[in-house]
PDB file of C-alpha atoms in Angstrom:
ATOM      1  CA  MET A   1     189.201  45.677 130.547  1.00 41.00           C
ATOM      2  CA  LYS A   2     192.745  45.624 129.285  1.00 42.00           C
ATOM      3  CA  LYS A   3     194.841  48.448 130.636  1.00 45.00           C
ATOM      4  CA  GLY A   4     196.864  50.515 128.202  1.00 45.00           C
ATOM      5  CA  ARG A   5     200.554  50.861 128.691  1.00 47.00           C
ATOM      6  CA  SER A   6     201.595  53.835 130.768  1.00 47.00           C
ATOM      7  CA  ASN A   7     203.984  56.317 129.241  1.00 52.00           C
ATOM      8  CA  PRO A   8     206.412  57.658 131.877  1.00 50.00           C
ATOM      9  CA  ASN A   9     207.182  60.746 129.796  1.00 52.00           C
ATOM     10  CA  GLN A  10     203.493  61.583 129.416  1.00 50.00           C
ATOM     11  CA  LEU A  11     202.923  61.053 133.119  1.00 46.00           C
ATOM     12  CA  GLN A  12     205.730  63.520 133.852  1.00 50.00           C
ATOM     13  CA  ILE A  13     204.246  66.067 131.425  1.00 50.00           C
ATOM     14  CA  ASP A  14     200.795  65.738 133.001  1.00 51.00           C
ATOM     15  CA  PHE A  15     202.271  65.996 136.486  1.00 49.00           C
ATOM     16  CA  LEU A  16     204.153  69.176 135.659  1.00 53.00           C
ATOM     17  CA  ALA A  17     201.158  70.734 133.895  1.00 62.00           C
ATOM     18  CA  ALA A  18     199.076  70.404 137.060  1.00 67.00           C
ATOM     19  CA  PHE A  19     201.607  72.501 138.968  1.00 85.00           C
ATOM     20  CA  ARG A  20     202.642  74.976 136.249  1.00 92.00           C
ATOM     21  CA  GLN A  21     200.497  77.881 135.145  1.00 93.00           C
ATOM     22  CA  ILE A  22     200.812  81.422 133.881  1.00 95.00           C
ATOM     23  CA  LEU A  23     198.944  83.850 136.143  1.00 96.00           C
ATOM     24  CA  ILE A  24     199.265  87.123 134.218  1.00 96.00           C
ATOM     25  CA  SER A  25     200.782  87.618 130.786  1.00 96.00           C
ATOM     26  CA  LEU A  26     201.500  91.232 129.899  1.00 95.00           C
ATOM     27  CA  GLY A  27     200.950  92.544 126.389  1.00 92.00           C
ATOM     28  CA  SER A  28     198.478  91.201 123.835  1.00 91.00           C
ATOM     29  CA  SER A  29     197.251  87.681 123.157  1.00 90.00           C
ATOM     30  CA  GLU A  30     200.023  87.375 120.546  1.00 90.00           C
ATOM     31  CA  ASN A  31     202.626  87.624 123.312  1.00 92.00           C
ATOM     32  CA  LEU A  32     201.105  84.852 125.440  1.00 93.00           C
ATOM     33  CA  PRO A  33     202.642  81.937 123.466  1.00 94.00           C
ATOM     34  CA  VAL A  34     206.098  83.542 123.764  1.00 94.00           C
ATOM     35  CA  ASN A  35     205.712  84.006 127.522  1.00 95.00           C
ATOM     36  CA  GLU A  36     204.332  80.493 127.961  1.00 94.00           C
ATOM     37  CA  SER A  37     207.107  78.922 125.882  1.00 94.00           C
ATOM     38  CA  LEU A  38     209.814  80.674 127.877  1.00 93.00           C
ATOM     39  CA  PHE A  39     208.165  79.665 131.153  1.00 94.00           C
ATOM     40  CA  MET A  40     208.046  76.030 130.030  1.00 92.00           C
ATOM     41  CA  GLN A  41     211.748  76.107 129.117  1.00 91.00           C
ATOM     42  CA  MET A  42     212.741  77.734 132.392  1.00 91.00           C
ATOM     43  CA  THR A  43     210.712  75.403 134.587  1.00 91.00           C
ATOM     44  CA  ASP A  44     211.950  72.368 132.675  1.00 90.00           C
ATOM     45  CA  GLN A  45     215.485  73.568 133.379  1.00 88.00           C
ATOM     46  CA  TRP A  46     214.644  74.082 137.044  1.00 88.00           C
ATOM     47  CA  GLU A  47     213.042  70.654 137.246  1.00 87.00           C
ATOM     48  CA  ASN A  48     216.094  68.982 135.751  1.00 88.00           C
ATOM     49  CA  THR A  49     218.902  70.925 137.418  1.00 87.00           C
ATOM     50  CA  ARG A  50     217.367  72.892 140.319  1.00 82.00           C
ATOM     51  CA  ALA A  51     219.369  75.833 138.948  1.00 81.00           C
ATOM     52  CA  ILE A  52     218.086  79.356 138.464  1.00 76.00           C
ATOM     53  CA  PRO A  53     218.533  80.379 134.810  1.00 75.00           C
ATOM     54  CA  VAL A  54     221.934  82.014 134.502  1.00 75.00           C
ATOM     55  CA  ASP A  55     220.652  84.889 132.351  1.00 76.00           C
ATOM     56  CA  LEU A  56     218.350  86.309 135.017  1.00 79.00           C
ATOM     57  CA  LEU A  57     219.660  89.768 135.869  1.00 74.00           C
ATOM     58  CA  PHE A  58     218.209  89.948 139.374  1.00 73.00           C
ATOM     59  CA  THR A  59     216.863  87.341 141.747  1.00 68.00           C
ATOM     60  CA  LYS A  60     216.145  88.918 145.128  1.00 70.00           C
ATOM     61  CA  SER A  61     216.561  92.562 146.059  1.00 77.00           C
ATOM     62  CA  PRO A  62     214.053  94.378 143.788  1.00 89.00           C
ATOM     63  CA  VAL A  63     211.254  91.862 144.213  1.00 91.00           C
ATOM     64  CA  GLU A  64     211.801  91.577 147.975  1.00 92.00           C
ATOM     65  CA  ALA A  65     211.502  95.362 148.356  1.00 93.00           C
ATOM     66  CA  THR A  66     208.376  95.338 146.189  1.00 95.00           C
ATOM     67  CA  ILE A  67     206.716  92.586 148.204  1.00 95.00           C
ATOM     68  CA  PHE A  68     207.593  94.334 151.463  1.00 95.00           C
ATOM     69  CA  ARG A  69     205.839  97.481 150.237  1.00 95.00           C
ATOM     70  CA  LEU A  70     202.805  95.543 148.983  1.00 97.00           C
ATOM     71  CA  GLN A  71     202.463  93.653 152.253  1.00 97.00           C
ATOM     72  CA  LYS A  72     202.795  96.827 154.323  1.00 96.00           C
ATOM     73  CA  ALA A  73     200.068  98.548 152.299  1.00 95.00           C
ATOM     74  CA  ASP A  74     197.900  95.427 152.553  1.00 96.00           C
ATOM     75  CA  ILE A  75     198.233  95.348 156.358  1.00 95.00           C
ATOM     76  CA  ASP A  76     197.786  99.101 156.761  1.00 94.00           C
ATOM     77  CA  SER A  77     194.567  98.987 154.720  1.00 92.00           C
ATOM     78  CA  GLY A  78     193.209  96.137 156.831  1.00 94.00           C
ATOM     79  CA  THR A  79     192.466  93.908 153.838  1.00 92.00           C
ATOM     80  CA  ASN A  80     195.157  91.300 154.598  1.00 94.00           C
ATOM     81  CA  GLN A  81     194.529  89.428 151.365  1.00 96.00           C
ATOM     82  CA  LEU A  82     198.068  88.977 150.043  1.00 97.00           C
ATOM     83  CA  ARG A  83     199.626  85.563 150.494  1.00 97.00           C
ATOM     84  CA  PHE A  84     203.046  84.975 148.965  1.00 97.00           C
ATOM     85  CA  PRO A  85     204.787  81.612 148.527  1.00 95.00           C
ATOM     86  CA  ALA A  86     207.905  80.990 150.571  1.00 93.00           C
ATOM     87  CA  GLU A  87     210.034  80.799 147.420  1.00 91.00           C
ATOM     88  CA  LEU A  88     210.079  83.290 144.543  1.00 91.00           C
ATOM     89  CA  ILE A  89     212.071  83.239 141.337  1.00 91.00           C
ATOM     90  CA  ALA A  90     212.146  86.664 139.730  1.00 91.00           C
ATOM     91  CA  GLY A  91     214.266  88.553 137.294  1.00 92.00           C
ATOM     92  CA  GLU A  92     214.807  90.180 133.933  1.00 92.00           C
ATOM     93  CA  ILE A  93     215.907  88.478 130.743  1.00 92.00           C
ATOM     94  CA  ARG A  94     217.635  90.342 127.926  1.00 91.00           C
ATOM     95  CA  GLY A  95     217.222  89.723 124.215  1.00 90.00           C
ATOM     96  CA  GLU A  96     214.209  87.383 124.337  1.00 91.00           C
ATOM     97  CA  LYS A  97     212.203  88.425 121.275  1.00 92.00           C
ATOM     98  CA  GLY A  98     208.482  88.832 121.957  1.00 93.00           C
ATOM     99  CA  LEU A  99     208.799  88.544 125.751  1.00 95.00           C
ATOM    100  CA  THR A 100     206.488  91.041 127.466  1.00 95.00           C
ATOM    101  CA  GLY A 101     206.652  89.762 131.031  1.00 96.00           C
ATOM    102  CA  PHE A 102     204.522  87.431 133.112  1.00 97.00           C
ATOM    103  CA  SER A 103     203.790  86.089 136.554  1.00 97.00           C
ATOM    104  CA  ALA A 104     203.333  82.386 137.097  1.00 97.00           C
ATOM    105  CA  LYS A 105     203.196  79.577 139.603  1.00 95.00           C
ATOM    106  CA  PHE A 106     205.295  76.435 139.486  1.00 94.00           C
ATOM    107  CA  ARG A 107     204.707  73.903 142.222  1.00 91.00           C
ATOM    108  CA  GLU A 108     204.950  76.058 145.379  1.00 91.00           C
ATOM    109  CA  GLN A 109     207.046  78.778 143.754  1.00 93.00           C
ATOM    110  CA  GLY A 110     206.018  82.166 142.461  1.00 95.00           C
ATOM    111  CA  TRP A 111     207.687  83.299 139.224  1.00 95.00           C
ATOM    112  CA  ILE A 112     208.002  86.895 137.967  1.00 96.00           C
ATOM    113  CA  ILE A 113     209.824  87.439 134.678  1.00 96.00           C
ATOM    114  CA  LEU A 114     210.296  90.745 132.815  1.00 95.00           C
ATOM    115  CA  PRO A 115     212.174  91.788 129.682  1.00 95.00           C
ATOM    116  CA  ALA A 116     215.285  93.766 130.579  1.00 93.00           C
ATOM    117  CA  GLU A 117     214.621  96.222 127.757  1.00 93.00           C
ATOM    118  CA  LEU A 118     211.712  97.900 129.592  1.00 93.00           C
ATOM    119  CA  SER A 119     212.178 101.498 130.717  1.00 94.00           C
ATOM    120  CA  ALA A 120     212.662 102.017 134.450  1.00 91.00           C
ATOM    121  CA  MET A 121     209.160 103.506 134.714  1.00 93.00           C
ATOM    122  CA  TYR A 122     207.409 100.477 133.246  1.00 96.00           C
ATOM    123  CA  LYS A 123     209.770  97.986 134.879  1.00 94.00           C
ATOM    124  CA  ASN A 124     208.879  99.276 138.341  1.00 94.00           C
ATOM    125  CA  LEU A 125     205.158  99.366 137.532  1.00 97.00           C
ATOM    126  CA  PHE A 126     204.986  95.890 136.029  1.00 97.00           C
ATOM    127  CA  LEU A 127     207.109  94.376 138.796  1.00 96.00           C
ATOM    128  CA  ASN A 128     204.584  95.654 141.337  1.00 97.00           C
ATOM    129  CA  ILE A 129     201.579  94.407 139.345  1.00 98.00           C
ATOM    130  CA  LEU A 130     203.062  90.964 138.699  1.00 98.00           C
ATOM    131  CA  ALA A 131     204.192  90.590 142.315  1.00 97.00           C
ATOM    132  CA  ALA A 132     200.701  91.527 143.520  1.00 98.00           C
ATOM    133  CA  SER A 133     199.194  88.909 141.211  1.00 98.00           C
ATOM    134  CA  VAL A 134     201.311  86.200 142.842  1.00 97.00           C
ATOM    135  CA  GLY A 135     200.047  87.257 146.271  1.00 98.00           C
ATOM    136  CA  LEU A 136     196.426  87.361 145.098  1.00 98.00           C
ATOM    137  CA  GLU A 137     196.384  84.148 143.068  1.00 95.00           C
ATOM    138  CA  HIS A 138     194.683  82.168 145.841  1.00 95.00           C
ATOM    139  CA  LEU A 139     191.665  84.497 145.704  1.00 96.00           C
ATOM    140  CA  TYR A 140     191.259  85.178 141.971  1.00 95.00           C
ATOM    141  CA  PRO A 141     191.434  82.102 139.718  1.00 91.00           C
ATOM    142  CA  VAL A 142     190.080  84.043 136.708  1.00 94.00           C
ATOM    143  CA  ARG A 143     192.973  85.764 134.927  1.00 93.00           C
ATOM    144  CA  LYS A 144     191.060  88.932 133.986  1.00 94.00           C
ATOM    145  CA  GLU A 145     189.845  89.454 137.553  1.00 97.00           C
ATOM    146  CA  LEU A 146     193.319  88.715 138.912  1.00 97.00           C
ATOM    147  CA  LEU A 147     194.869  91.364 136.660  1.00 97.00           C
ATOM    148  CA  ALA A 148     192.298  93.995 137.657  1.00 97.00           C
ATOM    149  CA  GLU A 149     192.821  93.375 141.382  1.00 97.00           C
ATOM    150  CA  ALA A 150     196.604  93.155 141.024  1.00 98.00           C
ATOM    151  CA  GLU A 151     196.603  96.564 139.331  1.00 98.00           C
ATOM    152  CA  ARG A 152     194.411  98.009 142.083  1.00 97.00           C
ATOM    153  CA  VAL A 153     196.601  96.618 144.872  1.00 98.00           C
ATOM    154  CA  ALA A 154     199.863  97.632 143.186  1.00 98.00           C
ATOM    155  CA  LEU A 155     198.717 101.182 142.449  1.00 98.00           C
ATOM    156  CA  ALA A 156     197.394 101.605 145.989  1.00 97.00           C
ATOM    157  CA  ALA A 157     200.839 100.706 147.333  1.00 97.00           C
ATOM    158  CA  MET A 158     202.678 102.956 144.895  1.00 97.00           C
ATOM    159  CA  LEU A 159     200.369 105.987 144.871  1.00 97.00           C
ATOM    160  CA  PRO A 160     199.200 107.283 148.281  1.00 95.00           C
ATOM    161  CA  GLU A 161     195.771 108.901 148.206  1.00 95.00           C
ATOM    162  CA  THR A 162     197.033 112.231 149.549  1.00 95.00           C
ATOM    163  CA  GLU A 163     199.542 112.504 146.696  1.00 95.00           C
ATOM    164  CA  VAL A 164     196.983 111.665 144.018  1.00 95.00           C
ATOM    165  CA  ARG A 165     194.519 114.230 145.380  1.00 93.00           C
ATOM    166  CA  LYS A 166     197.052 116.975 144.696  1.00 91.00           C
ATOM    167  CA  PHE A 167     196.311 116.482 141.012  1.00 92.00           C
ATOM    168  CA  PHE A 168     192.803 115.027 140.860  1.00 89.00           C
ATOM    169  CA  GLY A 169     191.023 116.733 143.743  1.00 80.00           C
ATOM    170  CA  LEU A 170     188.999 119.036 141.482  1.00 74.00           C
ATOM    171  CA  ARG A 171     187.058 116.308 139.626  1.00 71.00           C
ATOM    172  CA  LEU A 172     188.829 116.953 136.345  1.00 74.00           C
ATOM    173  CA  SER A 173     187.437 115.482 133.152  1.00 76.00           C
ATOM    174  CA  ARG A 174     189.925 116.765 130.559  1.00 84.00           C
ATOM    175  CA  PHE A 175     193.673 116.378 130.693  1.00 89.00           C
ATOM    176  CA  PRO A 176     195.912 118.639 128.580  1.00 91.00           C
ATOM    177  CA  ASP A 177     199.235 117.281 127.407  1.00 93.00           C
ATOM    178  CA  SER A 178     201.093 119.462 129.894  1.00 94.00           C
ATOM    179  CA  PHE A 179     199.058 118.010 132.782  1.00 93.00           C
ATOM    180  CA  ARG A 180     199.624 114.431 131.634  1.00 94.00           C
ATOM    181  CA  SER A 181     203.345 114.982 131.347  1.00 95.00           C
ATOM    182  CA  GLU A 182     203.593 116.685 134.730  1.00 95.00           C
ATOM    183  CA  VAL A 183     201.694 113.888 136.483  1.00 96.00           C
ATOM    184  CA  ALA A 184     203.733 111.152 134.793  1.00 96.00           C
ATOM    185  CA  ASN A 185     207.015 112.856 135.717  1.00 96.00           C
ATOM    186  CA  TYR A 186     205.953 113.589 139.285  1.00 96.00           C
ATOM    187  CA  PHE A 187     205.035 109.972 140.064  1.00 96.00           C
ATOM    188  CA  ASN A 188     207.483 108.393 137.621  1.00 96.00           C
ATOM    189  CA  LEU A 189     204.601 106.290 136.315  1.00 96.00           C
ATOM    190  CA  PRO A 190     202.586 106.297 133.069  1.00 96.00           C
ATOM    191  CA  PHE A 191     199.740 108.807 133.250  1.00 95.00           C
ATOM    192  CA  ASP A 192     197.073 106.212 132.398  1.00 94.00           C
ATOM    193  CA  TYR A 193     197.970 104.183 135.480  1.00 96.00           C
ATOM    194  CA  VAL A 194     197.904 107.211 137.771  1.00 96.00           C
ATOM    195  CA  LEU A 195     194.479 107.947 136.292  1.00 95.00           C
ATOM    196  CA  LYS A 196     193.401 104.391 137.130  1.00 95.00           C
ATOM    197  CA  ARG A 197     194.393 105.002 140.740  1.00 96.00           C
ATOM    198  CA  ALA A 198     192.332 108.210 140.741  1.00 94.00           C
ATOM    199  CA  ASN A 199     189.401 106.180 139.447  1.00 94.00           C
ATOM    200  CA  HIS A 200     189.842 103.596 142.193  1.00 95.00           C
ATOM    201  CA  LEU A 201     189.597 106.494 144.667  1.00 94.00           C
ATOM    202  CA  ASP A 202     186.427 107.820 142.943  1.00 92.00           C
ATOM    203  CA  MET A 203     188.181 111.010 141.869  1.00 92.00           C
ATOM    204  CA  VAL A 204     187.392 110.420 138.195  1.00 90.00           C
ATOM    205  CA  SER A 205     184.674 108.361 136.536  1.00 90.00           C
ATOM    206  CA  GLU A 206     185.015 105.258 134.376  1.00 90.00           C
ATOM    207  CA  GLN A 207     183.872 107.326 131.410  1.00 90.00           C
ATOM    208  CA  VAL A 208     186.663 109.831 131.962  1.00 88.00           C
ATOM    209  CA  VAL A 209     189.230 107.016 132.184  1.00 88.00           C
ATOM    210  CA  GLU A 210     187.970 105.494 128.941  1.00 89.00           C
ATOM    211  CA  GLU A 211     187.987 108.831 127.119  1.00 87.00           C
ATOM    212  CA  ALA A 212     191.535 109.508 128.312  1.00 85.00           C
ATOM    213  CA  ARG A 213     192.653 106.029 127.258  1.00 81.00           C
ATOM    214  CA  THR A 214     191.413 106.500 123.698  1.00 78.00           C
ATOM    215  CA  ALA A 215     193.026 109.924 123.362  1.00 69.00           C
ATOM    216  CA  THR A 216     195.962 109.803 120.985  1.00 41.00           C
ATOM    217  CA  GLN A 217     197.675 113.126 121.657  1.00 42.00           C
ATOM    218  CA  PRO A 218     201.393 112.673 122.426  1.00 43.00           C
ATOM    219  CA  LEU A 219     202.944 113.903 125.639  1.00 38.00           C
ATOM    220  CA  ARG A 220     205.051 117.063 125.635  1.00 38.00           C
ATOM    221  CA  SER A 221     207.895 117.792 128.008  1.00 34.00           C
ATOM    222  CA  THR A 222     207.104 120.520 130.536  1.00 33.00           C
ATOM    223  CA  VAL A 223     208.859 122.214 133.436  1.00 34.00           C
ATOM    224  CA  LEU A 224     207.522 120.768 136.683  1.00 34.00           C
ATOM    225  CA  ARG A 225     205.836 123.148 139.082  1.00 38.00           C
ATOM    226  CA  ARG A 226     206.057 120.672 141.974  1.00 41.00           C
ATOM    227  CA  PRO A 227     209.065 118.882 143.489  1.00 39.00           C
ATOM    228  CA  GLN A 228     209.915 115.450 142.163  1.00 46.00           C
ATOM    229  CA  SER A 229     208.289 112.657 144.190  1.00 46.00           C
ATOM    230  CA  SER A 230     210.150 109.515 145.168  1.00 41.00           C
ATOM    231  CA  ARG A 231     207.115 107.604 146.395  1.00 47.00           C
ATOM    232  CA  ALA A 232     206.695 105.510 143.242  1.00 44.00           C
ATOM    233  CA  ALA A 233     210.394 104.962 142.644  1.00 36.00           C
TER     234      ALA A 233
END
């Protein structure tokens, strides 16, 4: 059989595709193409120049602190399931329309990219979730399962059980606006994610979480009755 001519460019594309994949893409399905396109551009640049994109606003300190906390919680819990690559590229990019943030793997590197426009509350939360997904990738090849476990691991590291029980120890099923606002301010995290952590600890049911998620009442500012916590900062 006559062999077809090989195309060096196509071989390079196929080679890179085997080592380049998005792990978690935040936002909706409409955001995925934007995240994927940016990841392709950035990894192509890395492949050609071995240079970190110049518009990344951080590369080491925040993600290193996050991974340290995740690993400590992983060891303390006895699960020991996190496995991080030796090299991580992480940072924020400003002004990239449609970027919602993603974690990815390129060759032996872990990548964590976030939009700089996120509020500090969501930036901290998503950094923890995306970092956890990089450490869990070897165990969860299905994206939906990886996201669920990354959220569980990240929230466990950010929200100690004893702190969460201060608010959810009475098996609550309804959450007034004042309660939601107080919890969100105390932990410096969105209420829905604190509620997820309470669900992971069997303090609230799945039904309660779903009912709270579909509630559309806006949050109101309230005066805190408890001191501000720094655990989730």
